[in-house]
Amino acid sequence: MSVAADDEAATVAVLDVGKTNVKLNAVSANGVVLETQSVANSVLPGPPWRHHDLASLGEWVLSNLAALGNRHPLQIFVAAGHGSGGVLVGADPDAEAGVALPMIDYEQPLPEAIRQGYAPLAGSFFDRGSAMMHSATHQARQLYWMQEHAPDAVAGARWYLGLPQYWAWRLSGVAASEASFLGAQSHLWNVAERRFAPIVAARGWQRLMPDFADAWQVLGPVRPELAHRYGLPKGLRVLTGGHDSSVNHYRYHAAGLGDFIVVSTGTWIVGFSGRTPLGRLDEHRGMTLNSDVFGNPLGGVLTMGGREFSHVAGTAPPAAQVPDDVVLGLITKRTMALPSFGDDDGLFSGSAGRGRISGPPPETPIERKALALIYCALLTAECIEALGPGPLVVLDGSFLRDPLYARLVAALMPNRRVRFNLDAYGVASGAALLASQGQRQGPTPLSLADPGDVSHLSPAVAVYASQWRARARAGHNNGSSRDFERTYR
């Protein structure tokens, strides 16, 4: 069921579980973030593998949820999370944080035997929704590793839950599967055909998959014993929740946008379009088949932009905004960052770990930051072009802290209408809006900004981009990212 239409005064508690940080937000019914608490998403070493500290995180979530409830009239709880996290749980959500085996950190390197054993079981591109990505990414691969390592623990487990649904289960005691989360490169769900991938039956995992619920569905109230123990708001209703990027996409849907491409930036650059034909998706260029919160296909593309930015800009880039003349100076000198510095190929197959700086190297911290912004704007433009035509491009996320990023993307895309959203809480807003899905009387307010005049950037950027693209696609990355880091860090 959906939250009642007359519940306009309700405040929604949104748990946003990212790879690096976890945020707990109080959000108004129309998506305005009122307060945010955050904590690092800590990872513990093995054995049996690097894993997230769900016990400590649970204490933080529940105690802060109680404190937030003392300051805001919380009536609804909903979680969103990154798509590479799943939790194998037992029957009791209070026993050892509910886990049957520790939650694998998706950046944990895979044992070679697991990598080789999993590959032939993973199915077609549509069964997977993505290429085989780095380390322990993909929930099916994590579950396979668990089953190979501890078959008895898997046999005795009750559910395998996506991150948002794990937190919904911890609070409500009700287990659910959800389309947008399983459709986020889990390798468990075929979005195009709306069925489980063959590996689920082949490995006997059907019994671990609970029934589906909509992201906005009320699973139940918070468990009375949990509410009493932590002093949680009485009658707090718990929604199913969904994939963070799909929830962010939903926010624009709720605002009445139709034909648009949204690009969210952070640890990952993630692009989504509901109009991308399935035949256009190319797993060798970082493209994915995702699901929106309604279960419909979303053409996707992703690359680890935040990590690429840090490799080029350094771990502590200057806070100052980059002047246009610094960018134009680097463009004139043909200083280029060529992919890819991290462990992920992104849009350039075979490029992982081969990133390098071509041309005169940046000499100052602000030049390094400028080069990182140019590089990430170019990666963004590649993501947009991969998704195909679309008159409106909406940018959001952390890269927009420097206005130059949006201006560079606009200069790279002269035939599209580029707009940006400075609200850094898109996931929290979208998740809160789930509470009124099907009950709203009209579009929710949304303010998009224009990057402004970029005519002074466009000619130089166009020539530079053409040269960069040719070199990036040709794989002219003969150096090593380690050489750059050793010299400039």
Short mmCIF file of C-alpha atoms in Angstrom, two decimals:
data_model
loop_
_atom_site.label_atom_id
_atom_site.label_comp_id
_atom_site.label_asym_id
_atom_site.label_seq_id
_atom_site.Cartn_x
_atom_site.Cartn_y
_atom_site.Cartn_z
CA MET A 1 0.00 0.00 0.00
CA SER A 2 1.05 3.63 -0.45
CA VAL A 3 1.26 6.35 2.16
CA ALA A 4 -2.03 8.21 2.53
CA ALA A 5 -2.53 11.26 0.31
CA ASP A 6 -3.47 13.53 3.18
CA ASP A 7 -0.15 12.88 4.92
CA GLU A 8 1.36 16.10 3.56
CA ALA A 9 2.85 17.15 6.91
CA ALA A 10 4.79 13.89 7.31
CA THR A 11 8.54 14.04 7.58
CA VAL A 12 10.49 11.17 6.02
CA ALA A 13 13.64 9.64 7.48
CA VAL A 14 15.89 8.68 4.57
CA LEU A 15 18.90 6.43 5.03
CA ASP A 16 21.31 6.88 2.12
CA VAL A 17 23.97 4.13 2.15
CA GLY A 18 26.93 5.02 -0.04
CA LYS A 19 30.14 3.10 -0.47
CA THR A 20 32.18 5.65 1.48
CA ASN A 21 29.65 7.42 3.70
CA VAL A 22 26.21 6.80 5.16
CA LYS A 23 23.75 9.65 5.60
CA LEU A 24 20.60 9.80 7.67
CA ASN A 25 18.31 12.63 6.59
CA ALA A 26 15.10 14.22 7.76
CA VAL A 27 13.25 15.23 4.58
CA SER A 28 9.95 17.00 4.09
CA ALA A 29 7.17 15.31 2.15
CA ASN A 30 7.97 17.43 -0.92
CA GLY A 31 11.66 16.47 -0.91
CA VAL A 32 13.34 19.29 1.00
CA VAL A 33 16.20 18.06 3.19
CA LEU A 34 15.80 19.47 6.70
CA GLU A 35 18.74 17.87 8.50
CA THR A 36 21.52 15.41 7.70
CA GLN A 37 23.75 13.26 9.88
CA SER A 38 26.61 11.30 8.33
CA VAL A 39 29.19 8.68 9.27
CA ALA A 40 31.93 6.81 7.45
CA ASN A 41 30.86 3.43 6.08
CA SER A 42 33.65 1.55 7.80
CA VAL A 43 35.14 -1.67 6.46
CA LEU A 44 36.73 -4.38 8.61
CA PRO A 45 39.50 -6.74 7.47
CA GLY A 46 38.89 -10.44 7.05
CA PRO A 47 38.59 -13.22 7.69
CA PRO A 48 36.81 -14.30 5.64
CA TRP A 49 36.95 -11.15 3.47
CA ARG A 50 36.86 -7.39 3.92
CA HIS A 51 33.38 -6.60 5.12
CA HIS A 52 31.19 -3.73 6.24
CA ASP A 53 30.67 -3.26 9.97
CA LEU A 54 26.89 -3.61 9.99
CA ALA A 55 26.68 -4.09 13.76
CA SER A 56 28.30 -0.73 14.56
CA LEU A 57 26.49 0.96 11.69
CA GLY A 58 23.19 -0.39 12.98
CA GLU A 59 23.79 1.17 16.39
CA TRP A 60 24.58 4.49 14.70
CA VAL A 61 21.49 4.33 12.48
CA LEU A 62 19.06 3.43 15.25
CA SER A 63 20.38 5.86 17.86
CA ASN A 64 20.49 8.73 15.37
CA LEU A 65 17.06 7.83 14.04
CA ALA A 66 15.74 8.18 17.59
CA ALA A 67 17.50 11.55 18.02
CA LEU A 68 16.22 12.73 14.65
CA GLY A 69 12.72 11.74 15.71
CA ASN A 70 13.03 14.01 18.73
CA ARG A 71 13.64 16.99 16.44
CA HIS A 72 11.31 16.16 13.55
CA PRO A 73 7.84 14.56 13.27
CA LEU A 74 9.11 11.43 11.52
CA GLN A 75 6.37 9.19 10.20
CA ILE A 76 8.08 7.24 7.42
CA PHE A 77 11.45 5.51 7.00
CA VAL A 78 12.98 4.60 3.64
CA ALA A 79 16.48 3.51 2.62
CA ALA A 80 18.42 3.81 -0.62
CA GLY A 81 21.82 2.35 -1.39
CA HIS A 82 24.56 1.68 -3.93
CA GLY A 83 23.92 -1.28 -6.19
CA SER A 84 26.88 -3.45 -5.23
CA GLY A 85 25.76 -4.34 -1.72
CA GLY A 86 23.81 -7.34 -0.60
CA VAL A 87 23.42 -9.02 2.80
CA LEU A 88 22.86 -12.70 3.51
CA VAL A 89 20.68 -12.82 6.63
CA GLY A 90 19.21 -15.32 9.05
CA ALA A 91 15.73 -15.39 10.51
CA ASP A 92 16.35 -12.97 13.40
CA PRO A 93 17.12 -9.31 12.56
CA ASP A 94 18.50 -8.78 16.08
CA ALA A 95 21.02 -11.65 16.13
CA GLU A 96 24.48 -10.42 15.08
CA ALA A 97 22.89 -7.56 13.08
CA GLY A 98 20.86 -10.25 11.33
CA VAL A 99 23.75 -11.40 9.15
CA ALA A 100 24.45 -15.02 8.29
CA LEU A 101 27.81 -14.11 6.71
CA PRO A 102 29.64 -10.77 6.69
CA MET A 103 28.66 -8.32 3.92
CA ILE A 104 31.43 -8.33 1.33
CA ASP A 105 33.15 -5.04 0.51
CA TYR A 106 32.73 -4.87 -3.26
CA GLU A 107 36.24 -3.49 -3.70
CA GLN A 108 37.65 -6.64 -2.13
CA PRO A 109 39.76 -8.43 -4.78
CA LEU A 110 38.38 -11.80 -5.84
CA PRO A 111 40.21 -15.09 -5.38
CA GLU A 112 41.15 -16.37 -8.82
CA ALA A 113 39.15 -19.57 -8.31
CA ILE A 114 36.01 -17.53 -7.60
CA ARG A 115 36.53 -15.33 -10.66
CA GLN A 116 37.01 -18.30 -12.95
CA GLY A 117 34.23 -20.38 -11.44
CA TYR A 118 31.68 -17.58 -11.60
CA ALA A 119 32.27 -16.38 -15.16
CA PRO A 120 30.59 -19.27 -17.06
CA LEU A 121 27.53 -19.10 -14.79
CA ALA A 122 26.81 -15.39 -15.24
CA GLY A 123 24.61 -15.63 -18.33
CA SER A 124 23.97 -13.16 -21.15
CA PHE A 125 24.40 -9.39 -21.01
CA PHE A 126 20.69 -8.97 -20.27
CA ASP A 127 20.91 -11.55 -17.48
CA ARG A 128 23.77 -9.58 -15.97
CA GLY A 129 22.79 -6.03 -16.87
CA SER A 130 26.46 -5.08 -17.22
CA ALA A 131 29.90 -6.29 -18.13
CA MET A 132 31.93 -8.18 -15.57
CA MET A 133 33.18 -5.35 -13.41
CA HIS A 134 36.18 -5.15 -11.11
CA SER A 135 36.82 -6.89 -7.78
CA ALA A 136 33.75 -8.22 -5.95
CA THR A 137 31.21 -6.02 -7.69
CA HIS A 138 27.87 -7.76 -8.43
CA GLN A 139 25.65 -9.32 -5.81
CA ALA A 140 25.44 -12.68 -7.61
CA ARG A 141 29.22 -12.96 -7.59
CA GLN A 142 29.31 -12.16 -3.89
CA LEU A 143 26.66 -14.78 -3.15
CA TYR A 144 28.57 -17.30 -5.27
CA TRP A 145 31.72 -16.58 -3.26
CA MET A 146 29.79 -17.03 -0.01
CA GLN A 147 28.35 -20.32 -1.17
CA GLU A 148 31.72 -21.66 -2.31
CA HIS A 149 33.41 -20.54 0.92
CA ALA A 150 30.71 -21.49 3.46
CA PRO A 151 28.01 -23.68 1.88
CA ASP A 152 26.51 -24.62 5.25
CA ALA A 153 26.04 -20.96 6.22
CA VAL A 154 24.30 -20.25 2.93
CA ALA A 155 22.15 -23.36 3.30
CA GLY A 156 21.08 -22.18 6.77
CA ALA A 157 20.41 -18.55 5.74
CA ARG A 158 16.90 -17.17 5.31
CA TRP A 159 17.16 -14.30 2.84
CA TYR A 160 19.56 -12.52 0.54
CA LEU A 161 18.62 -8.83 0.66
CA GLY A 162 19.76 -5.74 -1.20
CA LEU A 163 21.08 -2.97 1.03
CA PRO A 164 17.86 -0.87 1.22
CA GLN A 165 15.78 -3.97 1.81
CA TYR A 166 18.20 -5.15 4.52
CA TRP A 167 17.59 -1.95 6.47
CA ALA A 168 13.85 -2.17 5.87
CA TRP A 169 13.96 -5.74 7.23
CA ARG A 170 16.04 -4.68 10.25
CA LEU A 171 13.40 -2.12 11.16
CA SER A 172 10.17 -3.86 10.14
CA GLY A 173 11.02 -7.57 10.20
CA VAL A 174 9.52 -7.91 6.68
CA ALA A 175 11.74 -9.12 3.83
CA ALA A 176 11.23 -7.97 0.23
CA SER A 177 12.93 -7.92 -3.15
CA GLU A 178 12.76 -4.73 -5.24
CA ALA A 179 13.18 -4.18 -8.98
CA SER A 180 15.41 -1.10 -9.13
CA PHE A 181 17.96 -2.57 -6.73
CA LEU A 182 18.08 -6.01 -8.35
CA GLY A 183 18.31 -4.16 -11.66
CA ALA A 184 21.53 -2.39 -10.62
CA GLN A 185 24.17 -4.76 -12.03
CA SER A 186 23.30 -7.41 -9.46
CA HIS A 187 23.61 -10.19 -12.09
CA LEU A 188 20.54 -11.67 -10.37
CA TRP A 189 17.76 -10.03 -12.36
CA ASN A 190 17.02 -9.77 -16.10
CA VAL A 191 15.40 -6.34 -16.37
CA ALA A 192 14.42 -6.72 -20.04
CA GLU A 193 12.42 -9.89 -19.39
CA ARG A 194 11.51 -9.19 -15.75
CA ARG A 195 12.77 -12.53 -14.48
CA PHE A 196 15.59 -13.88 -12.36
CA ALA A 197 18.83 -14.67 -14.15
CA PRO A 198 19.53 -18.38 -14.75
CA ILE A 199 22.23 -18.45 -12.06
CA VAL A 200 19.52 -18.07 -9.39
CA ALA A 201 17.95 -21.43 -10.25
CA ALA A 202 21.26 -23.08 -11.10
CA ARG A 203 22.65 -22.35 -7.64
CA GLY A 204 19.41 -22.98 -5.73
CA TRP A 205 19.00 -19.37 -4.62
CA GLN A 206 15.26 -19.01 -5.29
CA ARG A 207 14.43 -19.70 -1.64
CA LEU A 208 16.69 -16.78 -0.60
CA MET A 209 14.74 -14.29 -2.72
CA PRO A 210 11.67 -12.84 -0.98
CA ASP A 211 8.58 -11.67 -2.84
CA PHE A 212 8.79 -8.38 -4.71
CA ALA A 213 7.46 -5.11 -3.34
CA ASP A 214 7.38 -1.66 -4.91
CA ALA A 215 10.00 0.79 -3.68
CA TRP A 216 7.23 2.96 -2.20
CA GLN A 217 5.29 0.10 -0.58
CA VAL A 218 4.80 0.16 3.18
CA LEU A 219 6.19 -3.13 4.49
CA GLY A 220 4.93 -2.46 7.99
CA PRO A 221 5.60 -0.41 11.11
CA VAL A 222 8.92 -0.42 12.90
CA ARG A 223 9.09 -3.47 15.16
CA PRO A 224 7.65 -2.58 18.62
CA GLU A 225 10.60 -4.10 20.52
CA LEU A 226 13.04 -2.08 18.41
CA ALA A 227 11.04 1.12 18.91
CA HIS A 228 11.00 0.54 22.67
CA ARG A 229 14.71 -0.31 22.91
CA TYR A 230 15.92 2.77 21.02
CA GLY A 231 13.08 5.20 21.60
CA LEU A 232 12.11 5.34 17.94
CA PRO A 233 9.03 7.29 16.81
CA LYS A 234 5.88 5.30 17.46
CA GLY A 235 4.11 4.02 14.36
CA LEU A 236 7.05 4.79 12.07
CA ARG A 237 6.18 3.18 8.73
CA VAL A 238 8.90 1.42 6.77
CA LEU A 239 9.02 1.53 2.96
CA THR A 240 10.80 -1.00 0.72
CA GLY A 241 13.33 1.50 -0.66
CA GLY A 242 15.44 1.29 -3.82
CA HIS A 243 18.69 1.78 -5.71
CA ASP A 244 20.21 5.20 -5.06
CA SER A 245 20.67 6.26 -8.70
CA SER A 246 17.22 4.96 -9.67
CA VAL A 247 15.70 6.88 -6.76
CA ASN A 248 17.55 9.99 -7.89
CA HIS A 249 16.17 9.46 -11.41
CA TYR A 250 12.68 9.14 -9.90
CA ARG A 251 13.04 12.59 -8.40
CA TYR A 252 13.09 14.09 -11.91
CA HIS A 253 10.20 11.89 -12.97
CA ALA A 254 8.23 13.22 -9.99
CA ALA A 255 9.02 16.76 -11.19
CA GLY A 256 7.29 16.02 -14.48
CA LEU A 257 10.34 15.70 -16.75
CA GLY A 258 9.87 13.37 -19.71
CA ASP A 259 12.59 13.00 -22.34
CA PHE A 260 15.79 13.61 -20.38
CA ILE A 261 19.17 12.14 -19.55
CA VAL A 262 20.36 12.51 -15.97
CA VAL A 263 24.04 12.27 -15.05
CA SER A 264 24.85 11.94 -11.36
CA THR A 265 28.39 12.43 -10.13
CA GLY A 266 30.28 11.19 -7.11
CA THR A 267 32.34 8.04 -6.63
CA TRP A 268 30.73 7.01 -9.91
CA ILE A 269 29.55 9.03 -12.89
CA VAL A 270 26.18 7.41 -13.60
CA GLY A 271 24.06 8.29 -16.63
CA PHE A 272 20.46 7.13 -17.10
CA SER A 273 17.97 7.46 -19.94
CA GLY A 274 14.58 5.83 -20.25
CA ARG A 275 14.71 6.32 -24.05
CA THR A 276 17.90 4.40 -24.87
CA PRO A 277 17.05 1.40 -27.12
CA LEU A 278 18.17 -1.92 -25.67
CA GLY A 279 20.07 -2.64 -28.87
CA ARG A 280 22.26 0.40 -28.28
CA LEU A 281 23.65 -0.91 -25.00
CA ASP A 282 27.29 -1.96 -25.28
CA GLU A 283 28.76 -3.70 -22.26
CA HIS A 284 32.27 -3.05 -23.56
CA ARG A 285 31.74 0.70 -23.19
CA GLY A 286 30.57 0.76 -19.58
CA MET A 287 26.91 0.58 -20.57
CA THR A 288 24.34 -1.11 -18.36
CA LEU A 289 20.72 -2.13 -18.31
CA ASN A 290 19.17 -0.78 -15.14
CA SER A 291 15.63 -0.54 -13.83
CA ASP A 292 13.64 2.46 -12.71
CA VAL A 293 11.54 2.16 -9.55
CA PHE A 294 8.58 1.01 -11.68
CA GLY A 295 10.55 -1.95 -13.05
CA ASN A 296 10.99 -0.41 -16.51
CA PRO A 297 14.32 -0.59 -18.36
CA LEU A 298 16.74 2.30 -17.98
CA GLY A 299 19.66 2.56 -20.35
CA GLY A 300 22.69 3.24 -18.18
CA VAL A 301 26.36 4.03 -18.41
CA LEU A 302 28.84 4.33 -15.59
CA THR A 303 32.46 4.99 -14.92
CA MET A 304 34.31 5.55 -11.66
CA GLY A 305 34.59 9.31 -12.17
CA GLY A 306 35.17 10.27 -8.56
CA ARG A 307 38.11 7.93 -8.29
CA GLU A 308 39.49 9.12 -11.64
CA PHE A 309 39.17 12.71 -10.43
CA SER A 310 41.15 11.91 -7.27
CA HIS A 311 43.92 10.21 -9.23
CA VAL A 312 44.45 13.36 -11.31
CA ALA A 313 43.58 16.11 -8.82
CA GLY A 314 45.10 14.43 -5.77
CA THR A 315 43.37 13.41 -2.58
CA ALA A 316 43.19 16.99 -1.20
CA PRO A 317 42.61 19.35 -4.15
CA PRO A 318 42.32 23.07 -3.42
CA ALA A 319 38.85 24.26 -2.45
CA ALA A 320 39.11 27.32 -4.68
CA GLN A 321 37.11 27.32 -7.90
CA VAL A 322 39.15 26.84 -11.05
CA PRO A 323 39.45 29.97 -13.23
CA ASP A 324 38.63 29.55 -16.91
CA ASP A 325 42.05 30.82 -17.96
CA VAL A 326 43.76 27.91 -16.14
CA VAL A 327 41.66 25.46 -18.14
CA LEU A 328 42.31 27.27 -21.40
CA GLY A 329 46.05 27.25 -20.61
CA LEU A 330 46.03 23.46 -20.22
CA ILE A 331 43.99 23.10 -23.40
CA THR A 332 46.44 25.29 -25.32
CA LYS A 333 49.36 23.14 -24.13
CA ARG A 334 47.40 19.97 -24.99
CA THR A 335 47.88 18.58 -21.50
CA MET A 336 45.55 15.59 -21.32
CA ALA A 337 44.55 12.98 -18.78
CA LEU A 338 43.94 9.74 -20.68
CA PRO A 339 41.92 6.83 -19.22
CA SER A 340 41.87 4.94 -16.97
CA PHE A 341 43.76 5.43 -13.71
CA GLY A 342 41.70 3.11 -11.51
CA ASP A 343 40.74 -0.56 -11.63
CA ASP A 344 37.66 -0.04 -13.81
CA ASP A 345 37.73 0.24 -17.62
CA GLY A 346 34.68 2.49 -17.71
CA LEU A 347 33.94 3.49 -21.30
CA PHE A 348 37.31 2.41 -22.64
CA SER A 349 37.75 -1.35 -22.72
CA GLY A 350 41.17 -2.53 -21.58
CA SER A 351 42.17 0.86 -20.16
CA ALA A 352 42.11 0.02 -16.43
CA GLY A 353 45.38 0.91 -14.72
CA ARG A 354 46.81 2.47 -17.88
CA GLY A 355 45.87 6.10 -17.28
CA ARG A 356 48.54 8.71 -17.90
CA ILE A 357 49.14 12.41 -18.37
CA SER A 358 50.09 13.38 -21.90
CA GLY A 359 51.76 16.68 -22.73
CA PRO A 360 53.30 19.19 -20.31
CA PRO A 361 52.33 18.05 -16.81
CA PRO A 362 50.27 20.29 -14.49
CA GLU A 363 52.59 22.37 -12.34
CA THR A 364 50.35 23.53 -9.49
CA PRO A 365 47.52 22.06 -7.38
CA ILE A 366 44.97 24.29 -9.13
CA GLU A 367 46.20 23.07 -12.52
CA ARG A 368 45.83 19.48 -11.35
CA LYS A 369 42.28 20.20 -10.24
CA ALA A 370 41.56 21.92 -13.56
CA LEU A 371 42.88 18.94 -15.50
CA ALA A 372 40.74 16.60 -13.39
CA LEU A 373 37.64 18.69 -14.17
CA ILE A 374 38.38 18.70 -17.90
CA TYR A 375 38.92 14.95 -17.80
CA CYS A 376 35.70 14.25 -15.90
CA ALA A 377 33.71 16.57 -18.18
CA LEU A 378 35.03 14.60 -21.15
CA LEU A 379 34.04 11.32 -19.46
CA THR A 380 30.59 12.78 -18.80
CA ALA A 381 30.18 13.79 -22.45
CA GLU A 382 31.17 10.25 -23.47
CA CYS A 383 28.48 8.86 -21.13
CA ILE A 384 25.83 11.16 -22.60
CA GLU A 385 26.73 10.35 -26.21
CA ALA A 386 26.67 6.64 -25.42
CA LEU A 387 23.06 6.90 -24.21
CA GLY A 388 21.95 8.49 -27.49
CA PRO A 389 19.78 11.46 -28.43
CA GLY A 390 17.98 13.50 -25.82
CA PRO A 391 17.22 17.21 -25.85
CA LEU A 392 17.71 17.76 -22.10
CA VAL A 393 20.72 16.74 -20.02
CA VAL A 394 20.50 17.22 -16.25
CA LEU A 395 23.69 17.14 -14.17
CA ASP A 396 23.77 16.66 -10.42
CA GLY A 397 26.10 15.49 -7.66
CA SER A 398 29.41 16.44 -6.13
CA PHE A 399 31.25 17.59 -9.26
CA LEU A 400 28.96 20.62 -9.41
CA ARG A 401 30.71 22.14 -6.42
CA ASP A 402 32.91 23.77 -9.03
CA PRO A 403 30.78 25.65 -11.61
CA LEU A 404 33.42 24.97 -14.25
CA TYR A 405 32.30 21.33 -14.54
CA ALA A 406 28.81 22.22 -15.79
CA ARG A 407 30.21 24.87 -18.15
CA LEU A 408 32.68 22.41 -19.64
CA VAL A 409 29.96 19.79 -20.21
CA ALA A 410 27.76 22.44 -21.84
CA ALA A 411 30.68 23.51 -24.08
CA LEU A 412 31.19 19.88 -25.08
CA MET A 413 27.48 19.43 -25.94
CA PRO A 414 26.46 22.51 -27.97
CA ASN A 415 23.46 20.75 -29.52
CA ARG A 416 21.87 19.77 -26.20
CA ARG A 417 20.21 21.76 -23.47
CA VAL A 418 22.42 21.22 -20.41
CA ARG A 419 21.06 22.13 -17.00
CA PHE A 420 22.28 21.36 -13.52
CA ASN A 421 20.84 20.87 -10.06
CA LEU A 422 22.90 22.25 -7.20
CA ASP A 423 20.94 20.31 -4.60
CA ALA A 424 23.44 17.74 -3.34
CA TYR A 425 20.74 15.56 -1.78
CA GLY A 426 19.04 14.11 -4.85
CA VAL A 427 18.89 10.58 -3.46
CA ALA A 428 17.38 11.77 -0.18
CA SER A 429 14.81 13.93 -2.00
CA GLY A 430 13.86 11.18 -4.44
CA ALA A 431 13.55 8.61 -1.68
CA ALA A 432 11.30 10.91 0.37
CA LEU A 433 9.08 11.51 -2.67
CA LEU A 434 8.45 7.76 -2.90
CA ALA A 435 6.20 8.17 0.12
CA SER A 436 3.64 10.09 -1.97
CA GLN A 437 3.91 8.03 -5.17
CA GLY A 438 0.49 7.75 -6.77
CA GLN A 439 -0.97 10.36 -4.42
CA ARG A 440 0.53 13.64 -5.67
CA GLN A 441 -1.77 16.08 -7.41
CA GLY A 442 0.94 17.46 -9.70
CA PRO A 443 4.68 17.70 -10.34
CA THR A 444 6.96 18.46 -7.43
CA PRO A 445 8.97 21.71 -7.59
CA LEU A 446 12.42 21.49 -9.16
CA SER A 447 14.83 24.31 -9.89
CA LEU A 448 17.39 23.67 -12.63
CA ALA A 449 20.16 26.15 -13.41
CA ASP A 450 21.70 27.17 -16.73
CA PRO A 451 25.51 26.92 -16.92
CA GLY A 452 25.54 30.31 -18.66
CA ASP A 453 27.46 31.56 -21.66
CA VAL A 454 30.20 29.13 -22.71
CA SER A 455 31.01 30.66 -26.09
CA HIS A 456 34.50 31.64 -24.90
CA LEU A 457 35.21 27.98 -24.09
CA SER A 458 33.47 26.13 -26.91
CA PRO A 459 35.90 26.50 -29.86
CA ALA A 460 38.99 25.49 -27.89
CA VAL A 461 37.16 22.72 -26.03
CA ALA A 462 35.76 21.25 -29.26
CA VAL A 463 39.19 20.83 -30.87
CA TYR A 464 40.74 19.51 -27.65
CA ALA A 465 37.87 17.03 -27.14
CA SER A 466 38.23 15.67 -30.67
CA GLN A 467 41.94 15.00 -30.12
CA TRP A 468 41.37 13.54 -26.64
CA ARG A 469 38.62 11.25 -27.89
CA ALA A 470 40.74 9.90 -30.73
CA ARG A 471 43.63 9.14 -28.38
CA ALA A 472 41.42 7.64 -25.66
CA ARG A 473 39.59 5.37 -28.10
CA ALA A 474 42.78 4.33 -29.85
CA GLY A 475 44.19 3.18 -26.50
CA HIS A 476 47.27 5.37 -26.63
CA ASN A 477 47.89 4.83 -22.94
CA ASN A 478 51.40 3.46 -22.88
CA GLY A 479 52.31 4.95 -19.53
CA SER A 480 51.16 4.01 -16.09
CA SER A 481 49.05 5.80 -13.52
CA ARG A 482 51.62 4.74 -10.93
CA ASP A 483 54.26 6.86 -12.72
CA PHE A 484 52.02 9.90 -12.42
CA GLU A 485 51.21 9.26 -8.76
CA ARG A 486 54.84 8.71 -7.83
CA THR A 487 55.83 12.01 -9.50
CA TYR A 488 52.97 14.27 -8.38
CA ARG A 489 51.65 12.99 -5.04
#
